[in-house]
Short mmCIF file of C-alpha atoms and ligand atoms in Angstrom, two decimals:
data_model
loop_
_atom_site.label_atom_id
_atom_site.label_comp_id
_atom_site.label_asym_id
_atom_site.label_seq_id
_atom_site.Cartn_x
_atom_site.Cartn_y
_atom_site.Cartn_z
CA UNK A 151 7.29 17.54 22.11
CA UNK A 152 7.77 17.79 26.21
CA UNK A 153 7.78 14.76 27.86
CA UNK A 154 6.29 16.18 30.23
CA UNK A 155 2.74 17.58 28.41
CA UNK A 156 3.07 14.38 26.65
CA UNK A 157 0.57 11.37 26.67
CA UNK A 158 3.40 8.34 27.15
CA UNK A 159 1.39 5.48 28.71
CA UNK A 160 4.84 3.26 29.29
CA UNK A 161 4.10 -0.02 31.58
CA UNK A 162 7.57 -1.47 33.62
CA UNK A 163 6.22 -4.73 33.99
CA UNK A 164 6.08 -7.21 30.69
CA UNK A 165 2.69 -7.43 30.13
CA UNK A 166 1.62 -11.30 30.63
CA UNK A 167 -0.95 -11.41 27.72
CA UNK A 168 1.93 -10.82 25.18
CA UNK A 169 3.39 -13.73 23.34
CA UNK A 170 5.83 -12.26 20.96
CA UNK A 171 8.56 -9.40 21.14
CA UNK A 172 6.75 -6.81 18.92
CA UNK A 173 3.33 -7.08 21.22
CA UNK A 174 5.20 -7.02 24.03
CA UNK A 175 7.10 -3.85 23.48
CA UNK A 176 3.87 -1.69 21.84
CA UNK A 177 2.08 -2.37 25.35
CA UNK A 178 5.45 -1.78 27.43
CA UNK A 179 6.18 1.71 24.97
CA UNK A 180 2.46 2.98 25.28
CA UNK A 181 1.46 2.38 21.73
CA UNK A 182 -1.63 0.48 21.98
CA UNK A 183 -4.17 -0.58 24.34
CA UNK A 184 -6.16 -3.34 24.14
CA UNK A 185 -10.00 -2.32 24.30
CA UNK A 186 -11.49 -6.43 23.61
CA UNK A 187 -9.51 -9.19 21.83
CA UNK A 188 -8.21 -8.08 18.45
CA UNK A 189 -9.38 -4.75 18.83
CA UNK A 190 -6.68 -1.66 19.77
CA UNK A 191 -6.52 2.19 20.72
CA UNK A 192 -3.70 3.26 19.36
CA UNK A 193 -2.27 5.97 21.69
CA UNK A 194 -0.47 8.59 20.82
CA UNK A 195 3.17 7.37 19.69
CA UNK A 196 1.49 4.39 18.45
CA UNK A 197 -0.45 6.50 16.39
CA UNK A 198 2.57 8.51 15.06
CA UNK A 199 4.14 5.53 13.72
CA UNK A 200 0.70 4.53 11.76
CA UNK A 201 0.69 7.59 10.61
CA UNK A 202 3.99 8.02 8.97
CA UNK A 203 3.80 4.21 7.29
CA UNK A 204 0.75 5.65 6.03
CA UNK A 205 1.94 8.65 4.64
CA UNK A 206 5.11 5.81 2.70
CA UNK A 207 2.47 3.97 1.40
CA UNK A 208 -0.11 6.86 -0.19
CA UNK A 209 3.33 8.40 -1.51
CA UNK A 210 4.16 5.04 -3.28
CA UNK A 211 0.83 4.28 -4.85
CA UNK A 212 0.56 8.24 -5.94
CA UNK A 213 3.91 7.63 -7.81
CA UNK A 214 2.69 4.68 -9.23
CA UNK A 215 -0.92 6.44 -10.94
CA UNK A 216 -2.94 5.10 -8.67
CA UNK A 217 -5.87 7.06 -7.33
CA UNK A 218 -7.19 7.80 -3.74
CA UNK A 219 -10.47 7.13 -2.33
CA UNK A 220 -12.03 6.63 0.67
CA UNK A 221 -14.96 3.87 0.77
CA UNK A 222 -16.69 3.31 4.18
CA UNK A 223 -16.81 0.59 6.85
CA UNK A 224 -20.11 -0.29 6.85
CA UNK A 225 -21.59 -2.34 3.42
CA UNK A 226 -24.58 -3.33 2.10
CA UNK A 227 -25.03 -7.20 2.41
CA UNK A 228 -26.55 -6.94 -1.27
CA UNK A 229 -23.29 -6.40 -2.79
CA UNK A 230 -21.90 -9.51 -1.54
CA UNK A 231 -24.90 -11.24 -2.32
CA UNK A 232 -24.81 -10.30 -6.08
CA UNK A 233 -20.74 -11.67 -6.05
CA UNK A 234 -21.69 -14.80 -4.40
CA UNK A 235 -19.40 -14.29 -1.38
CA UNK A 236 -21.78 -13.02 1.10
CA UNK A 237 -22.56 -17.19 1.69
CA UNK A 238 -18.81 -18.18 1.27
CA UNK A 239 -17.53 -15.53 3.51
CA UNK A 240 -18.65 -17.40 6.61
CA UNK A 241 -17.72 -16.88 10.21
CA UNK A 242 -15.14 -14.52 9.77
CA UNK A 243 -17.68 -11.14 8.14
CA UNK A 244 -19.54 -9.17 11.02
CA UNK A 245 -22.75 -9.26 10.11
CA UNK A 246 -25.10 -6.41 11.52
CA UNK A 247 -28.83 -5.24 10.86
CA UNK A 248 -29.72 -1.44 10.83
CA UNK A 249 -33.17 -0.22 12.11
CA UNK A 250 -34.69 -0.95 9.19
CA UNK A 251 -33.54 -4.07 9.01
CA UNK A 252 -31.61 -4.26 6.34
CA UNK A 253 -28.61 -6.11 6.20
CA UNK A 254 -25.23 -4.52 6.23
CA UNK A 255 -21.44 -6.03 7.12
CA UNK A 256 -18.43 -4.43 8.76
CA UNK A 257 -16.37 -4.86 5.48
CA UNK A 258 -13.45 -7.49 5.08
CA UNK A 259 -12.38 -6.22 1.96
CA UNK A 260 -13.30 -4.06 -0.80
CA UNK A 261 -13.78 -5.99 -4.09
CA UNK A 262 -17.55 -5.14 -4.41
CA UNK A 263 -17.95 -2.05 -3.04
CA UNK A 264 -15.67 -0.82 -5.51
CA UNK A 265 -16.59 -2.78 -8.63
CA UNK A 266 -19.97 -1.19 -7.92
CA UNK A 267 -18.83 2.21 -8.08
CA UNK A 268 -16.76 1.79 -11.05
CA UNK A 269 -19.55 0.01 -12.73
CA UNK A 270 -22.26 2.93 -12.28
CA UNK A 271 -19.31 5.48 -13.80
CA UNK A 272 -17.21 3.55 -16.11
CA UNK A 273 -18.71 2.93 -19.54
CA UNK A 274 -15.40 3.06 -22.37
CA UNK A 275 -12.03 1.29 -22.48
CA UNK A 276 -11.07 5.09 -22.62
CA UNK A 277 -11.18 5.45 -19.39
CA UNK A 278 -9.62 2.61 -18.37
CA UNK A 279 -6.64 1.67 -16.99
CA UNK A 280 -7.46 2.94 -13.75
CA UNK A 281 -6.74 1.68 -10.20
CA UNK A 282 -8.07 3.46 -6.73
CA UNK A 283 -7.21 2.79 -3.86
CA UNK A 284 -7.93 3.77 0.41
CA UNK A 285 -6.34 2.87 3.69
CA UNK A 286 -9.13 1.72 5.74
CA UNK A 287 -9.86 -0.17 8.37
CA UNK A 288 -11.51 -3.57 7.81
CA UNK A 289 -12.92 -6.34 9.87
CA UNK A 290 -12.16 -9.76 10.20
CA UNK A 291 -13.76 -11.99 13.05
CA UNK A 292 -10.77 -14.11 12.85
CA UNK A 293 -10.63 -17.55 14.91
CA UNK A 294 -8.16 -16.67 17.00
CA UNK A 295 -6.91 -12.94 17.02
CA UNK A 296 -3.02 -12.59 18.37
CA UNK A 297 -0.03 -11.20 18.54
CA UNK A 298 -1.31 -7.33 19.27
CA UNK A 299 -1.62 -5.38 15.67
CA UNK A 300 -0.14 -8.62 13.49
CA UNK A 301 -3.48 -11.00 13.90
CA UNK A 302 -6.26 -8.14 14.93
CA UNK A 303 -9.54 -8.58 14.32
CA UNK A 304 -10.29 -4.77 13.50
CA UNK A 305 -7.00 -3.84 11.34
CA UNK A 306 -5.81 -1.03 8.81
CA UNK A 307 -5.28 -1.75 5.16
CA UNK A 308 -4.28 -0.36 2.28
CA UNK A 309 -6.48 -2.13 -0.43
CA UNK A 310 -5.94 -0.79 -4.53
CA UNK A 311 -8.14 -2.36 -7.47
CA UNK A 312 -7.05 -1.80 -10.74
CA UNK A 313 -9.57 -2.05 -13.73
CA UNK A 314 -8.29 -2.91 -17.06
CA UNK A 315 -9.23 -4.14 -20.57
CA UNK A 316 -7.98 -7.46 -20.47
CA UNK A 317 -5.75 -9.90 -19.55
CA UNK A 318 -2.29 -8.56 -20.48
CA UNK A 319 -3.18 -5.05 -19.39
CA UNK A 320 -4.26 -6.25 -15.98
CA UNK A 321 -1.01 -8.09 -15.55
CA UNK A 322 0.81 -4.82 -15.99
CA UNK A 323 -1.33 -3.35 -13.70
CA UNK A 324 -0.06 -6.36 -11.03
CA UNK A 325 3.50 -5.74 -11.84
CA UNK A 326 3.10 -2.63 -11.32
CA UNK A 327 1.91 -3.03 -7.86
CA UNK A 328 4.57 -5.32 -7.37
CA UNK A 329 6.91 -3.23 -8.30
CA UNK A 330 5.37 -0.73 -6.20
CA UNK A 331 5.23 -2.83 -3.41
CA UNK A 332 8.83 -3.77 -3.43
CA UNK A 333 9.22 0.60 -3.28
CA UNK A 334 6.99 0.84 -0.54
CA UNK A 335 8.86 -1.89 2.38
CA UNK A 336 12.43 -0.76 0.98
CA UNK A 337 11.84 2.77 1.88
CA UNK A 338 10.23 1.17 5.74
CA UNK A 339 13.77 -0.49 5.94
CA UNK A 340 11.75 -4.44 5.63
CA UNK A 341 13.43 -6.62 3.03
CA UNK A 342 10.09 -8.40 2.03
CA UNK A 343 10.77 -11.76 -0.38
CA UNK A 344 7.83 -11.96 -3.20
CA UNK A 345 6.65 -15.41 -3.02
CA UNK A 346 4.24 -17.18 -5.31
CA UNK A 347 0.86 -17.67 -3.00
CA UNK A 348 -2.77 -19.32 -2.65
CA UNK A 349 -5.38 -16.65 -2.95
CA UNK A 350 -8.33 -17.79 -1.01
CA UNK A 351 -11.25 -16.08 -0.44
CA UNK A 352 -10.25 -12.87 -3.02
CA UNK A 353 -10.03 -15.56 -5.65
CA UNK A 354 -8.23 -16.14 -8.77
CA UNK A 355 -5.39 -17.94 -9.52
CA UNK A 356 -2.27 -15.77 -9.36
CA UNK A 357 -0.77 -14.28 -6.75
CA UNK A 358 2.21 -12.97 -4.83
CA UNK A 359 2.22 -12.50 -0.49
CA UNK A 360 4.92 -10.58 0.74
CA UNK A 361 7.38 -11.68 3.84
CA UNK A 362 9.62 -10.42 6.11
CA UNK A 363 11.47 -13.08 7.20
CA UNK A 364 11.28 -13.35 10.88
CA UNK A 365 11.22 -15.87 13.39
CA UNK A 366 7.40 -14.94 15.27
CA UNK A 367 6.11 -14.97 11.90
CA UNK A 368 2.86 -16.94 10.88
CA UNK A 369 3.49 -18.41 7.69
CA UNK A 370 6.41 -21.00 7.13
CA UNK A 371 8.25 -20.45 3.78
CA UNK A 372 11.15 -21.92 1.57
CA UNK A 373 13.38 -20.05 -0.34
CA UNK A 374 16.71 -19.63 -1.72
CA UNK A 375 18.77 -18.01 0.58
CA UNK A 376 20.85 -16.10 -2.75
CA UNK A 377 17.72 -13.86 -2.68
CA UNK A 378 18.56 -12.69 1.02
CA UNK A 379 21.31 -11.01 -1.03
CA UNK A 380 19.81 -9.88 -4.07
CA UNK A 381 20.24 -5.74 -4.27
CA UNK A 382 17.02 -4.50 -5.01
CA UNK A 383 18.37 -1.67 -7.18
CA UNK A 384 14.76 -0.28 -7.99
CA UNK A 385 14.72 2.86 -6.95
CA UNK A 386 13.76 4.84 -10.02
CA UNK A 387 11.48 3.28 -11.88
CA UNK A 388 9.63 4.26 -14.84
CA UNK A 389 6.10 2.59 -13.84
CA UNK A 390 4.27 3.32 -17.40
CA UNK A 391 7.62 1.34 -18.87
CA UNK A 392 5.98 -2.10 -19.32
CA UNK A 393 9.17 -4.11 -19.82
CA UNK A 394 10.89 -2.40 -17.26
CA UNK A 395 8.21 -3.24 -15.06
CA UNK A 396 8.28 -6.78 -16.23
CA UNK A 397 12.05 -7.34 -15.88
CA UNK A 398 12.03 -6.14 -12.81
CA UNK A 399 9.29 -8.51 -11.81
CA UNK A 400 11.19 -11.73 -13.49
CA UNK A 401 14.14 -10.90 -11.15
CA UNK A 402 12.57 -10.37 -8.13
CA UNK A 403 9.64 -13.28 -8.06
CA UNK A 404 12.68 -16.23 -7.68
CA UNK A 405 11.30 -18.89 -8.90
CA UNK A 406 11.18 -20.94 -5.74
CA UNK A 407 10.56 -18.65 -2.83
CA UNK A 408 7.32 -20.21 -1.72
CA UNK A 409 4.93 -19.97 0.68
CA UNK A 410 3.86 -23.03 2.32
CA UNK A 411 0.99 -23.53 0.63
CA UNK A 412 2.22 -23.79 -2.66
CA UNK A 413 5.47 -24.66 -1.64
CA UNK A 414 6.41 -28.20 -3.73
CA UNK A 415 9.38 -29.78 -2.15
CA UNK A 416 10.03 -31.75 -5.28
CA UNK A 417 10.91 -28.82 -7.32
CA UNK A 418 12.53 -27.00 -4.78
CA UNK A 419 14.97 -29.56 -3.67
CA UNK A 420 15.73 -30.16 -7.43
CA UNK A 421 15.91 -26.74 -8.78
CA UNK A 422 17.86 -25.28 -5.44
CA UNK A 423 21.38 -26.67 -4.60
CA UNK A 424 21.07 -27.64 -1.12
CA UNK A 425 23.57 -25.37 0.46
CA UNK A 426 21.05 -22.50 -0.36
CA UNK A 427 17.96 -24.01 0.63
CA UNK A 428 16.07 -21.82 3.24
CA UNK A 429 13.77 -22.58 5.44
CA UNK A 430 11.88 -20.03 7.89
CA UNK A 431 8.78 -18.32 9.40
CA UNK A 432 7.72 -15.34 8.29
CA UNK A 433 5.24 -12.33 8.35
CA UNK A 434 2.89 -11.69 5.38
CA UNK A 435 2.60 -7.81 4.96
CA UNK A 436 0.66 -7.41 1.80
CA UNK A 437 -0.25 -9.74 -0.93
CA UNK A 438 -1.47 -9.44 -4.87
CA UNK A 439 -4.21 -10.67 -6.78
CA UNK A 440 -5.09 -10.85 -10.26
CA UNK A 441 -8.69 -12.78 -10.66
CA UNK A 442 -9.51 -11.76 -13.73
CA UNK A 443 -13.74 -11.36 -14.01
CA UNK A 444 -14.31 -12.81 -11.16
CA UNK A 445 -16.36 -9.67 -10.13
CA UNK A 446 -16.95 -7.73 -13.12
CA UNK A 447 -19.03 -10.70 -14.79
CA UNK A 448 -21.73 -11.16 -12.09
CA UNK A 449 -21.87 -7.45 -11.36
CA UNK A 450 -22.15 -5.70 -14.74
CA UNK A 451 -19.01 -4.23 -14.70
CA UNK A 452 -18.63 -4.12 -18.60
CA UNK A 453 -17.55 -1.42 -20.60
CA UNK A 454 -17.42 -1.13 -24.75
CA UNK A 455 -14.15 -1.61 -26.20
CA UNK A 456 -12.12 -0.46 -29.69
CA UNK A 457 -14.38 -2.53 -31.49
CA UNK A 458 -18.06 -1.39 -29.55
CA UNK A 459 -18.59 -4.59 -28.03
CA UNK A 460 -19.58 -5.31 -24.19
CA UNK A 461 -16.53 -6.87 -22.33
CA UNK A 462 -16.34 -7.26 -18.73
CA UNK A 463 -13.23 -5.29 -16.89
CA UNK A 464 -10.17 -7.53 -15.58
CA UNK A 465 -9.56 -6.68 -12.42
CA UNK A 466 -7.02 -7.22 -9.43
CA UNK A 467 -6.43 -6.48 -5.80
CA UNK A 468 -3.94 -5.68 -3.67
CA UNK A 469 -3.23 -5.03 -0.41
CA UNK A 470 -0.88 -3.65 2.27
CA UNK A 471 -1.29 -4.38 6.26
CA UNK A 472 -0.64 -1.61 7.29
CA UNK A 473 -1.14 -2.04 11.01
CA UNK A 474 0.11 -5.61 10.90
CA UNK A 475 3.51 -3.50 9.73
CA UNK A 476 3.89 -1.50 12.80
CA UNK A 477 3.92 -4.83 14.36
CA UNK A 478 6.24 -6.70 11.50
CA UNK A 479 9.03 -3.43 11.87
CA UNK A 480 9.30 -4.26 15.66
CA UNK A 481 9.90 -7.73 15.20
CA UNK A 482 12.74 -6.49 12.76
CA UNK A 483 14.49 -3.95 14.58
CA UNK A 484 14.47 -4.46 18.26
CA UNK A 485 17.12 -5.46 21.06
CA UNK A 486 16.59 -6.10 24.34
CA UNK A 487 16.31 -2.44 25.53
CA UNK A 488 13.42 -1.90 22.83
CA UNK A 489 12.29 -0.71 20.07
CA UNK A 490 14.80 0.68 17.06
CA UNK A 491 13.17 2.49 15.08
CA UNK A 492 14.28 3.08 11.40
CA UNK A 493 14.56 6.64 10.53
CA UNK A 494 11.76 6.83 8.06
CA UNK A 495 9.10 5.91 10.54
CA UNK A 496 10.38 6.83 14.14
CA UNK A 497 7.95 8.37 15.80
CA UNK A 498 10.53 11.21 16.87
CA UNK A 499 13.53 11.04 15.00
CA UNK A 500 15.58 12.88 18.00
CA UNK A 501 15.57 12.66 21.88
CA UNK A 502 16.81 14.66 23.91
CA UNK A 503 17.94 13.94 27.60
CA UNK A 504 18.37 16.39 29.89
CA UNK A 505 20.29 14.84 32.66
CA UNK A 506 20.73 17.46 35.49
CA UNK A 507 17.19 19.34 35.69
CA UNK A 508 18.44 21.67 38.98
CA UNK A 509 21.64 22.29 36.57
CA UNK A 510 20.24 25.94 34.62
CA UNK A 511 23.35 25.87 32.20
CA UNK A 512 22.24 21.66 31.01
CA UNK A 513 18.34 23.29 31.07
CA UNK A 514 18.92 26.35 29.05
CA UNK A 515 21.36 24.66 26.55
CA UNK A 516 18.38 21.70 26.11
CA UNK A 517 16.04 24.44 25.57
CA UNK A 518 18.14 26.06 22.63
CA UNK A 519 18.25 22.63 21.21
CA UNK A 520 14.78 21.54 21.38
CA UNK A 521 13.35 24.92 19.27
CA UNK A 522 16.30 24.64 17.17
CA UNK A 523 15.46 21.06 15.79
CA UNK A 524 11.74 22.05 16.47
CA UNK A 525 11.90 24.96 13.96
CA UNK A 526 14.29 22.58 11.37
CA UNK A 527 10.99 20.81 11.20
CA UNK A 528 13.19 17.64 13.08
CA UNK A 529 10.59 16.70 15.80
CA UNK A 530 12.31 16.07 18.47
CA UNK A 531 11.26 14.27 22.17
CA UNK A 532 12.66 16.60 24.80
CA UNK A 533 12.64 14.15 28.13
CA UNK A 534 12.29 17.49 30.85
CA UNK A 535 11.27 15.56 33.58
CA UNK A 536 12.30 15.71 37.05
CA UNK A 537 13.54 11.95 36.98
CA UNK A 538 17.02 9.99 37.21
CA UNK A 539 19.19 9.89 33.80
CA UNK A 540 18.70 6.16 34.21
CA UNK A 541 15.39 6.12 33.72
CA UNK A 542 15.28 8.92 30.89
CA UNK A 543 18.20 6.58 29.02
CA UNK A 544 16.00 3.67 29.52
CA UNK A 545 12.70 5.11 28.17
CA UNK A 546 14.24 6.60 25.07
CA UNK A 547 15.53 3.18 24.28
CA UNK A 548 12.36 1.21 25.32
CA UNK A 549 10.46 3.92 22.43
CA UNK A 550 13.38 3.41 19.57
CA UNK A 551 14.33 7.02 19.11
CA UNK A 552 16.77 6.52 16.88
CA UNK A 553 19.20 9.57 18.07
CA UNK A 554 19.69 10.54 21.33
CA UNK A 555 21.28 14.23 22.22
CA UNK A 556 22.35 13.61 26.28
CA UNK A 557 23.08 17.24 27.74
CA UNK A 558 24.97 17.91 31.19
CA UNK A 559 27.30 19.36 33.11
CA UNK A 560 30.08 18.03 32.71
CA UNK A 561 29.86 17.68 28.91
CA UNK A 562 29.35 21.33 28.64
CA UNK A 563 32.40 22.74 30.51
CA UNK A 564 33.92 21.27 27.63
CA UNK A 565 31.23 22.71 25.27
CA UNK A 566 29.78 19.23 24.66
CA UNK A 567 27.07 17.38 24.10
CA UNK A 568 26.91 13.62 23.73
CA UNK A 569 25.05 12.08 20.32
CA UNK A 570 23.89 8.61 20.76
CA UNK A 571 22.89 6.34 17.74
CA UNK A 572 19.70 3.94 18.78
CA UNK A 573 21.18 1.25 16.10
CA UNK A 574 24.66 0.79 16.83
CA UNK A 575 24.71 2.06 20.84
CA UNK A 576 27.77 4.34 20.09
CA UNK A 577 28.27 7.65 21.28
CA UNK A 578 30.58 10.87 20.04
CA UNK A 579 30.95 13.94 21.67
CA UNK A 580 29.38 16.86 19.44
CA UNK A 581 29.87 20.61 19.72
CA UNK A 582 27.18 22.32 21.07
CA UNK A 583 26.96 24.94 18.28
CA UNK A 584 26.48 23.10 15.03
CA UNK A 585 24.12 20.30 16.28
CA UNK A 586 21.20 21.24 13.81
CA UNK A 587 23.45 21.01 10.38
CA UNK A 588 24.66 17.67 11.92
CA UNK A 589 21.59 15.93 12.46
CA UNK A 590 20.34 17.08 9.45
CA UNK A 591 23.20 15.25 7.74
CA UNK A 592 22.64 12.30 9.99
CA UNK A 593 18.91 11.49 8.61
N1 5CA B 72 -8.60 -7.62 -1.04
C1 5CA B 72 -7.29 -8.20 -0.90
C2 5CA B 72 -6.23 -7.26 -1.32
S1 5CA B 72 -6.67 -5.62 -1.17
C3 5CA B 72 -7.06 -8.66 0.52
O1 5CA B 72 -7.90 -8.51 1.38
N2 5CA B 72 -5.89 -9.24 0.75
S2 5CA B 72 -5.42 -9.94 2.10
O2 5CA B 72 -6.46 -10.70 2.68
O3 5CA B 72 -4.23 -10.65 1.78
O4 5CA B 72 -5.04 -8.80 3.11
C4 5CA B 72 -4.04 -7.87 2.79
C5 5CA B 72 -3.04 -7.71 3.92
O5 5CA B 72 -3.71 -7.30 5.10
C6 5CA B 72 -2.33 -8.99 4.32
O6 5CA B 72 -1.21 -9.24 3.50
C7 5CA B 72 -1.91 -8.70 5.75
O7 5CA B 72 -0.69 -7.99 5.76
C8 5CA B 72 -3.02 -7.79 6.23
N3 5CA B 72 -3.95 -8.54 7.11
C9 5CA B 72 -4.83 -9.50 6.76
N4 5CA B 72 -5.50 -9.97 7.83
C10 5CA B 72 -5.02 -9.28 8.91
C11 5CA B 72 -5.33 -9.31 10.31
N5 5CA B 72 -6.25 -10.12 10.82
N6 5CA B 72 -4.64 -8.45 11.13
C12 5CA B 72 -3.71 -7.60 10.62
N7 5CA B 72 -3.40 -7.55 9.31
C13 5CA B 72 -4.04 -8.37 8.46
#
């Protein structure tokens, strides 16, 4: 992409409505705009960055078995009256009425939409385990939207519901989503703790939230720090393996990492010698739920099982915030330049500065370097505008790109080209020859 036929909203000023770093540098790097309270555009690079934790996310649940769907926004209020929760819900469900009047919500969650549509296909514990999922985006009239993306009121999730036979076949459905889970932020760069959590309005009884530890973060949680440390070593895992699954599980839910809700400071300051006793904020970016028949029961979601008898389907949830984590990567890796992205969801992986633009030696040699990477399928942010190096430097480190190539004259007599790494701020001189192979190797 040209800067300059690109659509890179970028505001100088910090914007005053902005509280916290990661809001703060989306509206300064032209990710989002704000259309009412809790409710975003997302602009172009905002967009990009969506877009690739999306594409993590559907590539961890795939490798896991479970299936994609898409279910709508809009839901019949029927559903939730047949579950119970359409009453319970409260304040926080957008209620609307169609021409007909019939009552219909902007949907918080999925629960009965999808027990519904398992229900009218799923008759045999033959076909079952099975767990679909969609990203979607979900509403959530919440008290007091803030923070940009992390506390929206209109926000992208990835919600999965497994269906299972019973009990101990739905719990290997959660670990496996844990498991999962623990995949899907690794690969984002996030080190998110498990923690042992209160479930709420899904229901049930057991549950896990997961939390990046960071300082703007919501939620107040104790842990011990040993698990700051803890290698998470899970990279190939076979998912159909239940004791894999479940030892991998054991070692990663530590015992007392809690959230504050079910955080009891009795046990913890017994259990944890106090030199590793951790206390912090943190942001929740997806959470677990096993509830058992709390939906099947009241909405007929049985099936017949070995022996031909009517059982109702154990079920779970389990969700990802998807937009919260474009927020909850910010917080993570920033400076006081900007953003830093890491590599796997950097909206360009590569800048590339052009510092001289009257110079036709630094113009053609950026030229042969932006449809090089371009055809290596590298994506790279060619900054060809007529403006000072200053401010090119300064915008490619307010976005996060995490390389930048800086091209000029006096680099080139030499045959140079400077390569600048985002996350460290250090720069070598590279030839100007091989500088495809070498990035290549670089991400
Ligand atoms: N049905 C279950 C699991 S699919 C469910 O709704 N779980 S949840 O309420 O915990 O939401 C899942 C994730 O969505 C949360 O962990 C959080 O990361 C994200 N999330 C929840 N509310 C918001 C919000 N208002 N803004 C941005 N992200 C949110």
């Amino acid at each position: 992409m040209r800067l300059t036929r690109y659509f890179l909203p970028v505001l100088r000023e910090v914007p005053a409505e902005a509280q916290i770093t990661s809001h703060k540098l989306m509206l300064r790097a032209g990710m989002i705009k704000q259309a009412v309270s809790g409710i975003y555009s997302w602009m172009p690079l905002g967009l990009k960055v969506l877009q690739k934790i999306e594409r993590i996310v559907v590539e961890e649940q795939e490798r896991a078995g479970h299936l994609p769907l898409l279910m709508p926004t809009i839901q019949p209020a029927s559903l939730w009256q047949m579950s119970g929760r359409y009453d319970d819900y409260g304040e926080e469900m957008l209620r609307i009425r169609d021409r007909h009047n019939r009552d219909l919500l902007y949907g918080p969650t999925n629960e009965e939409l999808i027990t519904e549509i398992f229900s009218s296909h799923v008759k045999s514990y033959r076909d079952l385990p099975l767990t679909l999922f969609h990203i979607q985006w979900k509403f959530r009239d919440e008290m007091r939207p803030r923070f940009g993306v992390m506390r929206g009121r209109e926000f992208l999730m990835k919600d999965g519901y497994n269906f299972d036979i019973d009990m101990d076949a739905a719990i290997h459905s959660y670990n496996r989503h844990l498991v999962s889970y623990l995949k899907t932020y690794e690969r984002l760069g996030l080190k998110a703790i498990p923690m042992r959590a209160d479930t709420g309005p899904i229901g049930g009884n057991y549950s896990h939230e997961f939390l990046v530890l960071a300082d703007t973060g919501e939620s107040e949680v104790f842990f011990d720090k040993r698990i700051l440390d803890f290698n998470f070593g899970i990279a190939n895992v076979d998912f159909d393996d239940i004791d894999e699954c479940q030892k991998i599980v054991d070692e990663w839910t530590a015992p007392y990492a809690r959230t504050d809700e079910t955080h009891d400071p009795e046990i913890f300051d017994r259990d944890v010698p106090e030199e590793f006793q951790g206390v912090s904020r943190a942001i929740e970016v997806g959470q677990i739920f096993y509830f058992g028949t709390k939906y099947s029961e009241p909405m007929g979601a049985y099936v017949t099982n070995s022996e031909g008898k009517q059982v109702p389907v154990h079920m779970g949830s389990h969700g990802i915030g998807v937009s919260r984590l474009v927020g909850a990567i910010i917080e993570a890796f920033h400076d006081d330049k900007g953003i830093k992205w890491p590599i796997s969801v950097a909206p360009f992986k590569v800048g590339i500065v052009n510092t001289v633009m009257g110079d036709s030696e630094s113009c053609e040699i950026s030229e042969k370097i932006y449809s090089e990477l371009t055809n290596a399928n590298l994506d790279p942010l060619y900054d060809d505008r007529d403006e000072r190096v200053g401010s090119k430097f300064t915008t490619m480190e307010l976005i996060g790109i995490p390389w930048r190539i800086t091209v000029g004259p006096r680099g080139l007599k030499k045959g140079i080209v400077e390569l600048t790494d985002r996350h460290t701020g250090e720069s070598r001189e590279i030839p100007t020859d091989n500088i495809v192979t070498l990035i290549k190797e670089l991400i």
